[in-house]
Coordinates of N, CA and C and ligand atoms in Angstrom, one line a residue:
M1 N 87.9 117.2 90.2 CA 89.1 117.8 90.8 C 90.1 116.7 91.2
T2 N 89.6 115.6 91.7 CA 90.6 114.5 92.2 C 90.8 113.5 91.1
Q3 N 90.1 113.6 89.9 CA 90.2 112.6 88.8 C 89.9 111.2 89.3
Q4 N 88.8 111.1 89.9 CA 88.3 109.7 90.3 C 89.2 109.0 91.3
H5 N 89.9 109.9 92.1 CA 90.7 109.4 93.2 C 90.1 109.9 94.6
C6 N 90.2 109.0 95.6 CA 89.8 109.4 96.9 C 90.7 110.6 97.4
A7 N 90.1 111.6 98.0 CA 90.9 112.8 98.4 C 91.9 112.5 99.5
F8 N 91.7 111.4 100.2 CA 92.5 111.0 101.4 C 93.6 109.9 101.1
C9 N 93.2 108.9 100.4 CA 94.2 107.8 100.2 C 94.6 107.7 98.7
D10 N 93.9 108.5 97.9 CA 94.2 108.5 96.4 C 93.8 107.2 95.8
G11 N 93.0 106.4 96.5 CA 92.6 105.1 95.9 C 91.4 105.3 95.0
P12 N 90.9 104.2 94.4 CA 89.9 104.4 93.3 C 88.5 104.7 94.0
I13 N 87.8 105.6 93.3 CA 86.4 105.8 93.6 C 85.6 105.7 92.4
G14 N 84.4 105.1 92.5 CA 83.6 104.9 91.4 C 83.7 103.6 90.7
S15 N 84.8 102.9 90.9 CA 85.1 101.6 90.3 C 85.1 100.5 91.4
E16 N 86.2 100.5 92.2 CA 86.4 99.4 93.2 C 85.7 99.9 94.5
S17 N 85.2 101.1 94.6 CA 84.6 101.7 95.7 C 83.5 102.6 95.3
R18 N 82.5 102.7 96.2 CA 81.4 103.7 95.9 C 82.1 105.1 96.0
E19 N 81.4 106.1 95.3 CA 81.8 107.5 95.4 C 81.1 108.1 96.6
T20 N 81.7 108.3 97.7 CA 81.0 108.9 98.8 C 81.5 110.3 99.0
V21 N 80.8 111.1 99.8 CA 81.2 112.5 100.2 C 81.6 112.4 101.6
E22 N 82.8 112.8 101.9 CA 83.3 112.9 103.3 C 83.2 114.3 103.8
H23 N 82.6 114.4 105.0 CA 82.6 115.6 105.7 C 83.9 115.7 106.6
F24 N 84.9 116.5 106.2 CA 86.2 116.5 106.9 C 85.9 116.8 108.3
R25 N 85.2 117.9 108.6 CA 84.7 118.1 110.0 C 83.4 117.4 110.1
P26 N 83.2 116.4 110.9 CA 82.0 115.6 110.9 C 80.7 116.4 111.2
K27 N 79.7 116.0 110.5 CA 78.4 116.7 110.7 C 77.9 116.6 112.2
S28 N 78.2 115.5 112.9 CA 77.8 115.4 114.2 C 78.3 116.4 115.2
Q29 N 79.6 116.9 114.9 CA 80.3 117.9 115.7 C 80.2 119.3 115.1
F30 N 80.0 119.4 113.8 CA 80.0 120.6 113.1 C 78.8 120.7 112.1
P31 N 77.6 120.7 112.7 CA 76.4 120.6 111.8 C 76.3 121.8 110.9
E32 N 76.9 123.0 111.3 CA 76.8 124.2 110.4 C 77.7 124.0 109.2
L33 N 78.6 123.0 109.1 CA 79.5 122.8 108.0 C 79.0 121.6 107.1
A34 N 77.8 121.2 107.4 CA 77.3 120.0 106.6 C 77.3 120.2 105.1
Y35 N 77.0 121.5 104.7 CA 76.9 121.8 103.3 C 78.0 122.8 102.8
A36 N 79.0 123.0 103.7 CA 80.1 123.9 103.3 C 81.0 123.2 102.3
W37 N 81.2 123.9 101.1 CA 81.9 123.3 100.0 C 83.3 122.8 100.5
D38 N 84.0 123.7 101.2 CA 85.4 123.3 101.6 C 85.5 122.3 102.7
N39 N 84.4 121.8 103.1 CA 84.3 120.7 104.1 C 84.1 119.3 103.5
L40 N 83.8 119.3 102.2 CA 83.3 118.1 101.5 C 84.4 117.6 100.5
F41 N 84.6 116.3 100.6 CA 85.7 115.7 99.8 C 85.2 114.4 99.2
P42 N 85.5 114.1 97.9 CA 85.2 112.8 97.4 C 86.1 111.7 98.1
C43 N 85.5 110.6 98.5 CA 86.1 109.7 99.4 C 85.7 108.3 99.1
C44 N 86.6 107.3 99.4 CA 86.4 105.9 99.2 C 85.7 105.3 100.4
D45 N 85.2 104.2 100.2 CA 84.5 103.4 101.3 C 85.5 103.1 102.5
L46 N 86.7 102.7 102.1 CA 87.7 102.4 103.1 C 88.0 103.6 104.1
C47 N 88.3 104.7 103.5 CA 88.6 105.9 104.3 C 87.3 106.3 105.1
Q48 N 86.2 106.3 104.4 CA 84.9 106.6 105.1 C 84.7 105.7 106.3
N49 N 84.9 104.4 106.1 CA 84.6 103.4 107.2 C 85.6 103.5 108.3
N50 N 86.8 104.0 108.1 CA 87.8 104.1 109.1 C 87.6 105.5 109.9
K51 N 87.3 106.5 109.2 CA 87.3 107.8 109.8 C 86.0 108.0 110.7
L52 N 84.8 107.6 110.1 CA 83.5 107.7 110.7 C 83.4 109.1 111.2
E53 N 83.1 109.3 112.6 CA 82.8 110.6 113.1 C 84.1 111.2 113.8
K54 N 85.2 110.6 113.6 CA 86.5 111.0 114.2 C 87.0 112.3 113.7
F55 N 87.5 113.2 114.5 CA 88.1 114.4 114.0 C 89.1 114.9 115.0
D56 N 90.2 115.5 114.5 CA 91.2 116.1 115.4 C 91.7 117.3 114.7
E57 N 91.9 118.4 115.4 CA 92.4 119.6 114.8 C 93.7 119.5 114.0
A58 N 94.5 118.5 114.5 CA 95.8 118.2 113.8 C 95.7 117.4 112.5
L59 N 94.5 116.9 112.2 CA 94.3 116.1 111.0 C 94.7 117.0 109.7
L60 N 95.5 116.4 108.9 CA 95.9 117.1 107.7 C 94.7 117.2 106.6
K61 N 94.5 118.4 106.1 CA 93.4 118.6 105.1 C 94.0 118.6 103.8
P62 N 93.5 117.7 102.9 CA 94.2 117.5 101.6 C 94.3 118.7 100.7
D63 N 93.4 119.7 100.9 CA 93.5 120.9 100.1 C 94.0 122.1 100.8
G64 N 94.6 121.7 102.0 CA 95.2 122.8 102.8 C 96.3 123.6 102.1
Q65 N 96.3 124.9 102.3 CA 97.3 125.7 101.6 C 98.7 125.3 101.8
D66 N 99.0 124.9 103.0 CA 100.4 124.5 103.4 C 100.7 123.0 103.2
Y67 N 99.7 122.3 102.7 CA 99.9 120.8 102.7 C 100.7 120.4 101.4
I68 N 101.8 119.7 101.7 CA 102.6 119.1 100.6 C 102.9 117.7 101.2
F69 N 102.5 116.6 100.4 CA 102.6 115.3 100.9 C 104.1 115.0 101.5
Q70 N 105.1 115.3 100.7 CA 106.5 115.0 101.0 C 106.9 115.7 102.3
Q71 N 106.3 116.8 102.6 CA 106.7 117.5 103.9 C 106.3 116.7 105.1
Y72 N 105.3 115.9 105.0 CA 104.8 115.1 106.2 C 105.1 113.7 106.2
F73 N 105.2 113.1 105.0 CA 105.3 111.6 104.8 C 106.4 111.2 104.0
I74 N 106.8 110.0 104.2 CA 107.7 109.2 103.3 C 107.0 107.9 103.0
V75 N 107.4 107.2 101.9 CA 106.8 106.0 101.5 C 107.8 104.9 101.7
N76 N 107.4 103.7 102.0 CA 108.3 102.5 102.1 C 107.9 101.6 100.9
Y77 N 108.8 101.4 100.0 CA 108.6 100.6 98.9 C 108.8 99.1 99.1
H78 N 109.2 98.7 100.3 CA 109.3 97.4 100.7 C 108.0 96.8 101.4
T79 N 107.4 97.7 102.2 CA 106.3 97.3 102.9 C 105.0 97.9 102.4
G80 N 105.0 98.9 101.6 CA 103.8 99.6 101.1 C 103.3 100.6 102.0
E81 N 104.0 100.8 103.1 CA 103.5 101.8 104.2 C 103.8 103.2 103.8
I82 N 103.0 104.1 104.5 CA 103.3 105.5 104.5 C 103.7 105.8 105.9
E83 N 104.8 106.6 106.1 CA 105.3 106.9 107.5 C 105.5 108.4 107.6
P84 N 105.4 108.8 108.9 CA 105.7 110.2 109.1 C 107.2 110.5 108.7
S85 N 107.4 111.6 108.0 CA 108.8 111.9 107.5 C 109.7 112.2 108.7
P86 N 110.9 111.6 108.7 CA 111.8 111.9 109.8 C 112.4 113.3 109.6
Q87 N 112.3 113.9 108.5 CA 112.7 115.3 108.2 C 111.8 116.3 108.8
A88 N 110.5 115.9 109.0 CA 109.5 116.8 109.5 C 109.7 117.2 111.0
D89 N 109.3 118.3 111.4 CA 109.4 118.6 112.8 C 108.4 117.8 113.6
Q90 N 108.6 117.9 115.0 CA 107.8 117.1 115.9 C 106.3 117.3 115.7
A91 N 105.8 118.5 115.5 CA 104.4 118.8 115.3 C 103.9 118.2 114.0
E92 N 104.7 118.3 112.9 CA 104.3 117.8 111.6 C 104.2 116.2 111.7
Q93 N 105.2 115.6 112.4 CA 105.2 114.2 112.5 C 104.0 113.7 113.2
Q94 N 103.6 114.5 114.3 CA 102.4 114.1 115.0 C 101.1 114.3 114.2
R95 N 101.1 115.3 113.3 CA 99.9 115.5 112.4 C 99.9 114.3 111.4
A96 N 101.0 113.9 110.9 CA 101.1 112.8 110.0 C 100.6 111.5 110.6
K97 N 101.0 111.3 111.8 CA 100.6 110.1 112.6 C 99.1 110.0 112.8
I98 N 98.5 111.2 113.2 CA 97.1 111.2 113.5 C 96.3 111.0 112.2
T99 N 96.8 111.6 111.1 CA 96.1 111.4 109.8 C 96.2 109.9 109.3
L100 N 97.3 109.3 109.5 CA 97.5 107.9 109.1 C 96.5 107.0 109.9
E101 N 96.4 107.3 111.3 CA 95.5 106.5 112.2 C 94.0 106.8 111.8
I102 N 93.6 108.0 111.7 CA 92.2 108.3 111.6 C 91.6 107.7 110.3
Y103 N 92.4 107.7 109.2 CA 91.9 107.2 107.9 C 92.3 105.7 107.7
G104 N 93.1 105.2 108.7 CA 93.5 103.8 108.5 C 94.4 103.6 107.3
L105 N 95.3 104.5 107.0 CA 96.0 104.5 105.8 C 97.1 103.4 105.7
N106 N 97.4 102.7 106.8 CA 98.4 101.6 106.7 C 97.8 100.3 107.1
L107 N 96.4 100.2 106.9 CA 95.9 98.8 107.1 C 96.5 97.8 106.0
A108 N 96.5 96.5 106.4 CA 97.2 95.6 105.5 C 96.8 95.6 104.0
N109 N 95.5 95.7 103.8 CA 95.0 95.7 102.4 C 95.4 97.0 101.7
R110 N 95.6 98.0 102.3 CA 96.1 99.3 101.7 C 97.5 99.2 101.2
K111 N 98.3 98.6 102.1 CA 99.7 98.4 101.7 C 99.8 97.5 100.5
T112 N 99.1 96.4 100.5 CA 99.0 95.5 99.4 C 98.6 96.2 98.1
M113 N 97.6 97.0 98.2 CA 97.1 97.7 97.0 C 98.1 98.7 96.4
R114 N 98.8 99.4 97.3 CA 99.9 100.4 96.9 C 101.0 99.6 96.2
L115 N 101.4 98.5 96.8 CA 102.5 97.8 96.1 C 102.1 97.2 94.8
R116 N 100.9 96.7 94.7 CA 100.4 96.2 93.4 C 100.4 97.3 92.3
E117 N 99.9 98.5 92.8 CA 99.9 99.6 91.8 C 101.3 100.0 91.4
W118 N 102.2 100.0 92.4 CA 103.6 100.3 92.1 C 104.1 99.4 91.1
R119 N 103.8 98.1 91.1 CA 104.3 97.1 90.2 C 103.7 97.4 88.8
F120 N 102.5 97.7 88.7 CA 101.8 98.0 87.4 C 102.5 99.3 86.8
Y121 N 102.7 100.2 87.6 CA 103.2 101.5 87.2 C 104.7 101.4 86.7
T122 N 105.5 100.6 87.4 CA 106.9 100.5 87.0 C 107.0 99.5 85.9
N123 N 106.1 98.7 85.6 CA 106.2 97.8 84.4 C 105.7 98.3 83.2
E124 N 105.1 99.6 83.2 CA 104.5 100.2 82.0 C 105.7 101.1 81.4
A125 N 105.8 101.0 80.1 CA 106.9 101.8 79.4 C 106.7 103.3 79.6
N126 N 105.5 103.8 79.3 CA 105.2 105.2 79.4 C 104.0 105.5 80.2
P127 N 104.1 105.3 81.5 CA 102.9 105.4 82.4 C 102.4 106.9 82.5
I128 N 101.1 107.0 82.5 CA 100.5 108.3 82.7 C 100.0 108.3 84.2
I129 N 100.6 109.1 85.0 CA 100.4 109.0 86.4 C 99.0 109.0 86.9
D130 N 98.1 109.9 86.2 CA 96.7 110.0 86.6 C 95.9 108.8 86.3
D131 N 96.4 107.9 85.5 CA 95.7 106.6 85.3 C 95.9 105.6 86.5
Y132 N 96.7 106.0 87.4 CA 97.0 105.1 88.5 C 96.4 105.6 89.8
H133 N 96.3 104.7 90.8 CA 95.9 105.1 92.1 C 97.2 105.3 93.0
Y134 N 97.0 106.0 94.1 CA 98.1 106.2 95.1 C 99.3 106.9 94.4
R135 N 99.0 108.0 93.7 CA 99.9 108.7 92.9 C 101.1 109.2 93.8
Y136 N 100.9 109.6 95.0 CA 101.9 110.1 95.9 C 103.0 108.9 96.1
F137 N 102.5 107.7 96.0 CA 103.3 106.5 96.3 C 104.2 106.2 95.1
L138 N 103.7 106.6 93.9 CA 104.4 106.3 92.6 C 105.4 107.3 92.2
E139 N 105.2 108.6 92.7 CA 106.1 109.7 92.2 C 107.5 109.7 92.9
Ligands
LIG1 ZN1 90.3 106.6 100.5

């Protein structure tokens, strides 16, 4: 379903990272959801290692019915950062901020990787978006 991309950062899984399964609602707090299909997401090591057992009800769920990346976030092509959208309302900005923090989405190496992917993507004559990582950053 994610085409070998992490459900949270859209980074590579299976090549530069192990393919792990993330419990969106952690097993330690929600043992009844340990095997619930809609609580399980393909995830990279970086996201997994940052999130650990953290959870907040405000955390954005990547398959949420109302979730649209651009509604909550903007990207910065100078720094490689993802930022809460100034167009979003206060509650949406807070949800974006919490999601960025819990998954560590603006760690230095992540910004570097997004900018690198952006360079590869923009230097290709006919790029196929699904061949790249961090697709939200490229579109
Ligand atoms: Zn990830």
